[in-house]
Amino acid sequence: MSHPHPELKRPPRLPRKGLRVVALGGLGEVGRNMTVFEHDGKLLIVDCGVLFPEEHQPGVDVILPDFEWIRDRLDDVVAVVLTHGHEDHIGGVPYLLRERADIPLVGSRLTLALIKEKLKEHRIQPVLVEVKEGETRSYAPFDLEFVAVNHSIPDALAVAIRTFAGMVLHTGDFKMDQFPLDRRITDLRAFARLGEEGVDLFLTDSTNAEVPGFTTSERELLPAIEQVFRTAPRRVIVSSFASHVHRIQQVLDAAHAHGRKVAFVGRSMVRNMGVAQDLGYLTVPPGLIVPLDQLEKLPPHKAALVCTGSQGEPLAALSRMASREHKIRIGEGDTILMASSVIPGNENAISNVINGLTRWGANVVHKGNAKVHVSGHASAGELVYCYNVVQPRNVMPVHGEYRHLRANADLAISIGMDPANVVLAEDGVVVDLVDGKASVVGKVRCGNVYVDAQTVGGVTEATLKDRRTLAEEGVVTVLAIVDADTGELADPPDFLVRGFEHAPDAFDPAVKVIERTLARAAAEGIGDSQQLEQMLGRDIGRWSHKTFRRSPLIIPLVIDA
């Protein structure tokens, strides 16, 4: 098994008949999926998603793939294939199209409808190419064939990419639910046919590779959802991903069966469910959906709401209800149904929301205490099944944290694949398929790109470190007026302290630290204010850590007298 190594250098020139594969996101994390294929001087992109921030990334809205490696080659991009409509696969598209707006977006009907609505907010008119399973498209030198796969959103596709270097089969996100609500199953017949033709590189969804057996069918949730609607004494408030059409269909069916009206809450939920209903992917009985203000006039046992916020996001509807910042006031007897998985890193946020809702008297039903969620990803049994059907020459696990990628690689080896043909890569690692053999050949720069309000890429790791320090340790502003002639303090310094508990005279000893620093600077001929501030920041920071065992953010301000 080939592993990526930190010491990898920039890759060599791609051999003329070779195919290069570089993931700019999605390997080593659950989110911001984006894979670039290079062949014969052209680039094909599969997916362009976002990753949602964790607690240690304060103030960040979303995290994008790093486009730096392809930025000066955007004219070589022939298309972006979108496997399905989840945010971790389409959320980064607006930011890519800001850099070149006419890149064709290739995807299924629902996927393109969702991205079109999203792009309206960014005032981008995209070039859309609608495809469905069984169809082929050619974007030279790439010939594409699309295959139906089942996932937790309708209309998901796998894509076979044929080139002179060989054929790649990319599953996208998939599972093998044999009883899906839309009766559209993963097309194993097509997988087998492609396997007979010869799959040179198989990129497979790794998210559930550690989970034994087969993923439970979506239909098996119906009893638990139905029980909530049958027994809840007052309102039922359901939180879900805003794109989980099948889950919300079951909620609507249960609400209708028990005589409840439903209102959608949250911009993304209203937008996505409107799109799904317009296109016929969501079946809504007449009169079931009502505006929120109309729902609020109904008796509580006749009302249900469907909202966002199942991951504990601070600005989402459910979190704001928990913190009493939403106009919907949670009360005794309300039932909250959290019908989603837990994205890694969000455990604490979700726990806080559950505690907050419970404090106001709500009964919270979640995957920890009821069968109200199944995964959208293939478990180990399904992955092994696919390996045996496809029998690929090389395997490259995608979509998952490193432990998921490793577990998926081990599954491929367990069915008899040569470990030398199983490639473990992370973001930025370059994999070349040459003469039927896939191997790691180098690495390109590939960091996190943070979106903070209207700023893209302005926030750095250093910025986040400062923000964490502000939140955890506080900030100390040191105002030092320095005699320009002597380099000594002209007046006693002022210490402005925030978020840091201290006695009134706690910083008195720091005056001697400042005097020593200024004396050292004068001896070395340093008089520049900026350099003095850097020296003071370091020295006061060391003193603070030694004295208080705390490391607040030190902001020195030197003013010449």
PDB file of C-alpha atoms in Angstrom, residues 89-271:
ATOM      1  CA  HIS A  89     -19.956  18.638  -2.973  1.00  0.00           C
ATOM      2  CA  ILE A  90     -21.446  21.827  -4.496  1.00  0.00           C
ATOM      3  CA  GLY A  91     -20.921  24.561  -1.882  1.00  0.00           C
ATOM      4  CA  GLY A  92     -17.563  25.696  -3.291  1.00  0.00           C
ATOM      5  CA  VAL A  93     -18.824  26.101  -6.877  1.00  0.00           C
ATOM      6  CA  PRO A  94     -19.748  29.808  -6.536  1.00  0.00           C
ATOM      7  CA  TYR A  95     -16.203  30.620  -5.414  1.00  0.00           C
ATOM      8  CA  LEU A  96     -14.688  28.666  -8.314  1.00  0.00           C
ATOM      9  CA  LEU A  97     -16.988  30.365 -10.836  1.00  0.00           C
ATOM     10  CA  ARG A  98     -15.985  33.771  -9.476  1.00  0.00           C
ATOM     11  CA  GLU A  99     -12.613  33.009 -11.041  1.00  0.00           C
ATOM     12  CA  ARG A 100     -14.019  31.671 -14.322  1.00  0.00           C
ATOM     13  CA  ALA A 101     -17.788  31.872 -14.722  1.00  0.00           C
ATOM     14  CA  ASP A 102     -18.231  29.867 -17.940  1.00  0.00           C
ATOM     15  CA  ILE A 103     -16.922  26.489 -16.749  1.00  0.00           C
ATOM     16  CA  PRO A 104     -19.679  23.976 -17.686  1.00  0.00           C
ATOM     17  CA  LEU A 105     -21.392  22.414 -14.658  1.00  0.00           C
ATOM     18  CA  VAL A 106     -22.427  18.842 -15.457  1.00  0.00           C
ATOM     19  CA  GLY A 107     -24.909  17.077 -13.197  1.00  0.00           C
ATOM     20  CA  SER A 108     -28.370  15.606 -12.711  1.00  0.00           C
ATOM     21  CA  ARG A 109     -31.588  17.585 -12.735  1.00  0.00           C
ATOM     22  CA  LEU A 110     -31.972  18.100  -8.988  1.00  0.00           C
ATOM     23  CA  THR A 111     -28.265  18.782  -8.456  1.00  0.00           C
ATOM     24  CA  LEU A 112     -28.232  21.505 -11.108  1.00  0.00           C
ATOM     25  CA  ALA A 113     -31.463  23.032  -9.799  1.00  0.00           C
ATOM     26  CA  LEU A 114     -29.948  23.335  -6.305  1.00  0.00           C
ATOM     27  CA  ILE A 115     -26.698  24.872  -7.555  1.00  0.00           C
ATOM     28  CA  LYS A 116     -28.609  27.256  -9.836  1.00  0.00           C
ATOM     29  CA  GLU A 117     -30.573  28.598  -6.863  1.00  0.00           C
ATOM     30  CA  LYS A 118     -27.372  28.952  -4.847  1.00  0.00           C
ATOM     31  CA  LEU A 119     -25.622  30.818  -7.677  1.00  0.00           C
ATOM     32  CA  LYS A 120     -28.501  33.317  -7.891  1.00  0.00           C
ATOM     33  CA  GLU A 121     -27.400  34.621  -4.485  1.00  0.00           C
ATOM     34  CA  HIS A 122     -23.903  35.135  -5.919  1.00  0.00           C
ATOM     35  CA  ARG A 123     -25.308  36.771  -9.080  1.00  0.00           C
ATOM     36  CA  ILE A 124     -23.642  34.179 -11.312  1.00  0.00           C
ATOM     37  CA  GLN A 125     -25.349  32.832 -14.437  1.00  0.00           C
ATOM     38  CA  PRO A 126     -23.853  29.337 -14.885  1.00  0.00           C
ATOM     39  CA  VAL A 127     -23.445  27.106 -17.926  1.00  0.00           C
ATOM     40  CA  LEU A 128     -25.490  24.028 -16.964  1.00  0.00           C
ATOM     41  CA  VAL A 129     -25.334  20.626 -18.686  1.00  0.00           C
ATOM     42  CA  GLU A 130     -28.024  18.248 -17.430  1.00  0.00           C
ATOM     43  CA  VAL A 131     -27.319  14.506 -17.591  1.00  0.00           C
ATOM     44  CA  LYS A 132     -28.942  11.373 -16.215  1.00  0.00           C
ATOM     45  CA  GLU A 133     -27.832   7.832 -15.577  1.00  0.00           C
ATOM     46  CA  GLY A 134     -26.903   5.872 -18.672  1.00  0.00           C
ATOM     47  CA  GLU A 135     -25.945   8.977 -20.614  1.00  0.00           C
ATOM     48  CA  THR A 136     -22.492   9.854 -21.910  1.00  0.00           C
ATOM     49  CA  ARG A 137     -20.793  13.196 -22.550  1.00  0.00           C
ATOM     50  CA  SER A 138     -17.432  14.000 -24.053  1.00  0.00           C
ATOM     51  CA  TYR A 139     -15.210  16.854 -22.890  1.00  0.00           C
ATOM     52  CA  ALA A 140     -12.055  16.019 -24.782  1.00  0.00           C
ATOM     53  CA  PRO A 141      -9.857  14.304 -23.771  1.00  0.00           C
ATOM     54  CA  PHE A 142     -12.330  12.945 -21.169  1.00  0.00           C
ATOM     55  CA  ASP A 143     -15.272  10.716 -22.133  1.00  0.00           C
ATOM     56  CA  LEU A 144     -17.805  10.563 -19.317  1.00  0.00           C
ATOM     57  CA  GLU A 145     -20.489   7.989 -18.537  1.00  0.00           C
ATOM     58  CA  PHE A 146     -22.953   8.503 -15.689  1.00  0.00           C
ATOM     59  CA  VAL A 147     -24.245   5.750 -13.399  1.00  0.00           C
ATOM     60  CA  ALA A 148     -27.162   5.877 -10.941  1.00  0.00           C
ATOM     61  CA  VAL A 149     -26.198   5.560  -7.284  1.00  0.00           C
ATOM     62  CA  ASN A 150     -28.375   5.696  -4.180  1.00  0.00           C
ATOM     63  CA  HIS A 151     -27.529   8.287  -1.513  1.00  0.00           C
ATOM     64  CA  SER A 152     -29.317  10.422   1.088  1.00  0.00           C
ATOM     65  CA  ILE A 153     -30.354  12.900  -1.625  1.00  0.00           C
ATOM     66  CA  PRO A 154     -32.099  12.008  -4.895  1.00  0.00           C
ATOM     67  CA  ASP A 155     -30.402  11.995  -8.287  1.00  0.00           C
ATOM     68  CA  ALA A 156     -26.870  11.105  -7.154  1.00  0.00           C
ATOM     69  CA  LEU A 157     -24.462   9.877  -9.843  1.00  0.00           C
ATOM     70  CA  ALA A 158     -21.222   7.979 -10.112  1.00  0.00           C
ATOM     71  CA  VAL A 159     -19.049   8.888 -13.091  1.00  0.00           C
ATOM     72  CA  ALA A 160     -16.831   6.739 -15.297  1.00  0.00           C
ATOM     73  CA  ILE A 161     -14.027   8.752 -16.877  1.00  0.00           C
ATOM     74  CA  ARG A 162     -12.434   7.205 -19.966  1.00  0.00           C
ATOM     75  CA  THR A 163      -9.067   8.504 -21.215  1.00  0.00           C
ATOM     76  CA  PHE A 164      -6.157   7.153 -23.256  1.00  0.00           C
ATOM     77  CA  ALA A 165      -4.493   6.404 -19.900  1.00  0.00           C
ATOM     78  CA  GLY A 166      -7.337   4.128 -18.825  1.00  0.00           C
ATOM     79  CA  MET A 167     -10.726   4.268 -17.153  1.00  0.00           C
ATOM     80  CA  VAL A 168     -11.495   5.759 -13.742  1.00  0.00           C
ATOM     81  CA  LEU A 169     -14.737   4.987 -11.884  1.00  0.00           C
ATOM     82  CA  HIS A 170     -15.605   7.571  -9.203  1.00  0.00           C
ATOM     83  CA  THR A 171     -18.532   6.452  -7.025  1.00  0.00           C
ATOM     84  CA  GLY A 172     -19.304   9.851  -5.524  1.00  0.00           C
ATOM     85  CA  ASP A 173     -21.198   9.371  -2.247  1.00  0.00           C
ATOM     86  CA  PHE A 174     -23.249   6.203  -2.382  1.00  0.00           C
ATOM     87  CA  LYS A 175     -24.839   3.293  -0.554  1.00  0.00           C
ATOM     88  CA  MET A 176     -26.740   0.206  -1.689  1.00  0.00           C
ATOM     89  CA  ASP A 177     -30.197   0.712  -0.169  1.00  0.00           C
ATOM     90  CA  GLN A 178     -32.351  -1.990  -1.809  1.00  0.00           C
ATOM     91  CA  PHE A 179     -35.622  -0.277  -0.820  1.00  0.00           C
ATOM     92  CA  PRO A 180     -35.077   3.429  -1.529  1.00  0.00           C
ATOM     93  CA  LEU A 181     -38.102   5.717  -1.392  1.00  0.00           C
ATOM     94  CA  ASP A 182     -37.675   6.694  -5.057  1.00  0.00           C
ATOM     95  CA  ARG A 183     -36.943   3.071  -6.123  1.00  0.00           C
ATOM     96  CA  ARG A 184     -33.709   4.250  -7.759  1.00  0.00           C
ATOM     97  CA  ILE A 185     -31.029   1.806  -6.640  1.00  0.00           C
ATOM     98  CA  THR A 186     -27.267   1.857  -7.139  1.00  0.00           C
ATOM     99  CA  ASP A 187     -26.748   0.380 -10.605  1.00  0.00           C
ATOM    100  CA  LEU A 188     -24.523  -2.604  -9.872  1.00  0.00           C
ATOM    101  CA  ARG A 189     -25.197  -3.932 -13.371  1.00  0.00           C
ATOM    102  CA  ALA A 190     -23.436  -0.866 -14.759  1.00  0.00           C
ATOM    103  CA  PHE A 191     -20.625  -1.271 -12.218  1.00  0.00           C
ATOM    104  CA  ALA A 192     -20.190  -4.883 -13.354  1.00  0.00           C
ATOM    105  CA  ARG A 193     -20.251  -3.902 -17.046  1.00  0.00           C
ATOM    106  CA  LEU A 194     -17.586  -1.250 -16.454  1.00  0.00           C
ATOM    107  CA  GLY A 195     -15.598  -3.820 -14.475  1.00  0.00           C
ATOM    108  CA  GLU A 196     -15.737  -6.190 -17.450  1.00  0.00           C
ATOM    109  CA  GLU A 197     -14.437  -3.393 -19.677  1.00  0.00           C
ATOM    110  CA  GLY A 198     -11.648  -2.794 -17.180  1.00  0.00           C
ATOM    111  CA  VAL A 199     -11.574  -0.186 -14.393  1.00  0.00           C
ATOM    112  CA  ASP A 200      -7.976   1.001 -14.038  1.00  0.00           C
ATOM    113  CA  LEU A 201      -8.605   3.226 -10.997  1.00  0.00           C
ATOM    114  CA  PHE A 202     -11.555   2.950  -8.601  1.00  0.00           C
ATOM    115  CA  LEU A 203     -12.248   5.962  -6.370  1.00  0.00           C
ATOM    116  CA  THR A 204     -14.590   4.814  -3.609  1.00  0.00           C
ATOM    117  CA  ASP A 205     -16.548   6.522  -0.824  1.00  0.00           C
ATOM    118  CA  SER A 206     -14.810   5.718   2.495  1.00  0.00           C
ATOM    119  CA  THR A 207     -17.088   7.423   5.044  1.00  0.00           C
ATOM    120  CA  ASN A 208     -18.537   4.213   6.501  1.00  0.00           C
ATOM    121  CA  ALA A 209     -15.632   1.860   5.753  1.00  0.00           C
ATOM    122  CA  GLU A 210     -15.181   1.182   9.487  1.00  0.00           C
ATOM    123  CA  VAL A 211     -18.818   0.112   9.908  1.00  0.00           C
ATOM    124  CA  PRO A 212     -19.400  -3.624   9.364  1.00  0.00           C
ATOM    125  CA  GLY A 213     -22.239  -5.036   7.336  1.00  0.00           C
ATOM    126  CA  PHE A 214     -24.710  -3.117   5.196  1.00  0.00           C
ATOM    127  CA  THR A 215     -26.197   0.339   5.797  1.00  0.00           C
ATOM    128  CA  THR A 216     -29.798   0.281   7.021  1.00  0.00           C
ATOM    129  CA  SER A 217     -32.519   1.228   4.541  1.00  0.00           C
ATOM    130  CA  GLU A 218     -34.104   4.682   4.770  1.00  0.00           C
ATOM    131  CA  ARG A 219     -37.526   3.017   5.035  1.00  0.00           C
ATOM    132  CA  GLU A 220     -36.612   1.483   8.396  1.00  0.00           C
ATOM    133  CA  LEU A 221     -36.836   4.929  10.005  1.00  0.00           C
ATOM    134  CA  LEU A 222     -40.545   5.243   9.353  1.00  0.00           C
ATOM    135  CA  PRO A 223     -41.720   3.506  12.586  1.00  0.00           C
ATOM    136  CA  ALA A 224     -39.661   5.860  14.794  1.00  0.00           C
ATOM    137  CA  ILE A 225     -40.708   8.975  12.869  1.00  0.00           C
ATOM    138  CA  GLU A 226     -44.327   7.840  12.861  1.00  0.00           C
ATOM    139  CA  GLN A 227     -44.232   7.215  16.622  1.00  0.00           C
ATOM    140  CA  VAL A 228     -43.043  10.772  17.266  1.00  0.00           C
ATOM    141  CA  PHE A 229     -45.936  12.244  15.296  1.00  0.00           C
ATOM    142  CA  ARG A 230     -48.436   9.828  16.895  1.00  0.00           C
ATOM    143  CA  THR A 231     -47.428  10.453  20.521  1.00  0.00           C
ATOM    144  CA  ALA A 232     -46.164  14.067  20.665  1.00  0.00           C
ATOM    145  CA  PRO A 233     -48.575  16.068  22.855  1.00  0.00           C
ATOM    146  CA  ARG A 234     -47.717  19.446  21.333  1.00  0.00           C
ATOM    147  CA  ARG A 235     -45.642  20.688  18.387  1.00  0.00           C
ATOM    148  CA  VAL A 236     -43.151  18.518  16.535  1.00  0.00           C
ATOM    149  CA  ILE A 237     -40.041  20.356  15.374  1.00  0.00           C
ATOM    150  CA  VAL A 238     -37.840  18.372  12.997  1.00  0.00           C
ATOM    151  CA  SER A 239     -34.276  19.406  12.214  1.00  0.00           C
ATOM    152  CA  SER A 240     -32.508  17.947   9.210  1.00  0.00           C
ATOM    153  CA  PHE A 241     -29.988  18.770   6.549  1.00  0.00           C
ATOM    154  CA  ALA A 242     -31.678  21.163   4.142  1.00  0.00           C
ATOM    155  CA  SER A 243     -31.049  18.801   1.227  1.00  0.00           C
ATOM    156  CA  HIS A 244     -32.225  15.500   2.732  1.00  0.00           C
ATOM    157  CA  VAL A 245     -35.311  15.170   0.521  1.00  0.00           C
ATOM    158  CA  HIS A 246     -36.045  11.515   1.353  1.00  0.00           C
ATOM    159  CA  ARG A 247     -35.929  12.088   5.120  1.00  0.00           C
ATOM    160  CA  ILE A 248     -38.187  15.143   4.842  1.00  0.00           C
ATOM    161  CA  GLN A 249     -40.579  13.184   2.593  1.00  0.00           C
ATOM    162  CA  GLN A 250     -41.066  10.671   5.409  1.00  0.00           C
ATOM    163  CA  VAL A 251     -41.629  13.517   7.876  1.00  0.00           C
ATOM    164  CA  LEU A 252     -44.262  15.098   5.609  1.00  0.00           C
ATOM    165  CA  ASP A 253     -46.009  11.741   5.150  1.00  0.00           C
ATOM    166  CA  ALA A 254     -46.121  11.175   8.927  1.00  0.00           C
ATOM    167  CA  ALA A 255     -47.376  14.720   9.580  1.00  0.00           C
ATOM    168  CA  HIS A 256     -50.137  14.324   6.984  1.00  0.00           C
ATOM    169  CA  ALA A 257     -51.170  10.941   8.406  1.00  0.00           C
ATOM    170  CA  HIS A 258     -51.609  12.473  11.873  1.00  0.00           C
ATOM    171  CA  GLY A 259     -53.417  15.626  10.829  1.00  0.00           C
ATOM    172  CA  ARG A 260     -50.612  18.126  11.279  1.00  0.00           C
ATOM    173  CA  LYS A 261     -49.783  21.109   9.071  1.00  0.00           C
ATOM    174  CA  VAL A 262     -46.106  21.786   8.330  1.00  0.00           C
ATOM    175  CA  ALA A 263     -44.050  24.962   7.934  1.00  0.00           C
ATOM    176  CA  PHE A 264     -40.485  25.094   6.654  1.00  0.00           C
ATOM    177  CA  VAL A 265     -38.123  27.313   8.673  1.00  0.00           C
ATOM    178  CA  GLY A 266     -34.746  28.608   7.496  1.00  0.00           C
ATOM    179  CA  ARG A 267     -33.724  30.089   4.149  1.00  0.00           C
ATOM    180  CA  SER A 268     -31.864  27.042   2.833  1.00  0.00           C
ATOM    181  CA  MET A 269     -34.654  24.668   3.892  1.00  0.00           C
ATOM    182  CA  VAL A 270     -37.352  26.786   2.233  1.00  0.00           C
ATOM    183  CA  ARG A 271     -35.251  27.169  -0.925  1.00  0.00           C
TER     184      ARG A 271
END
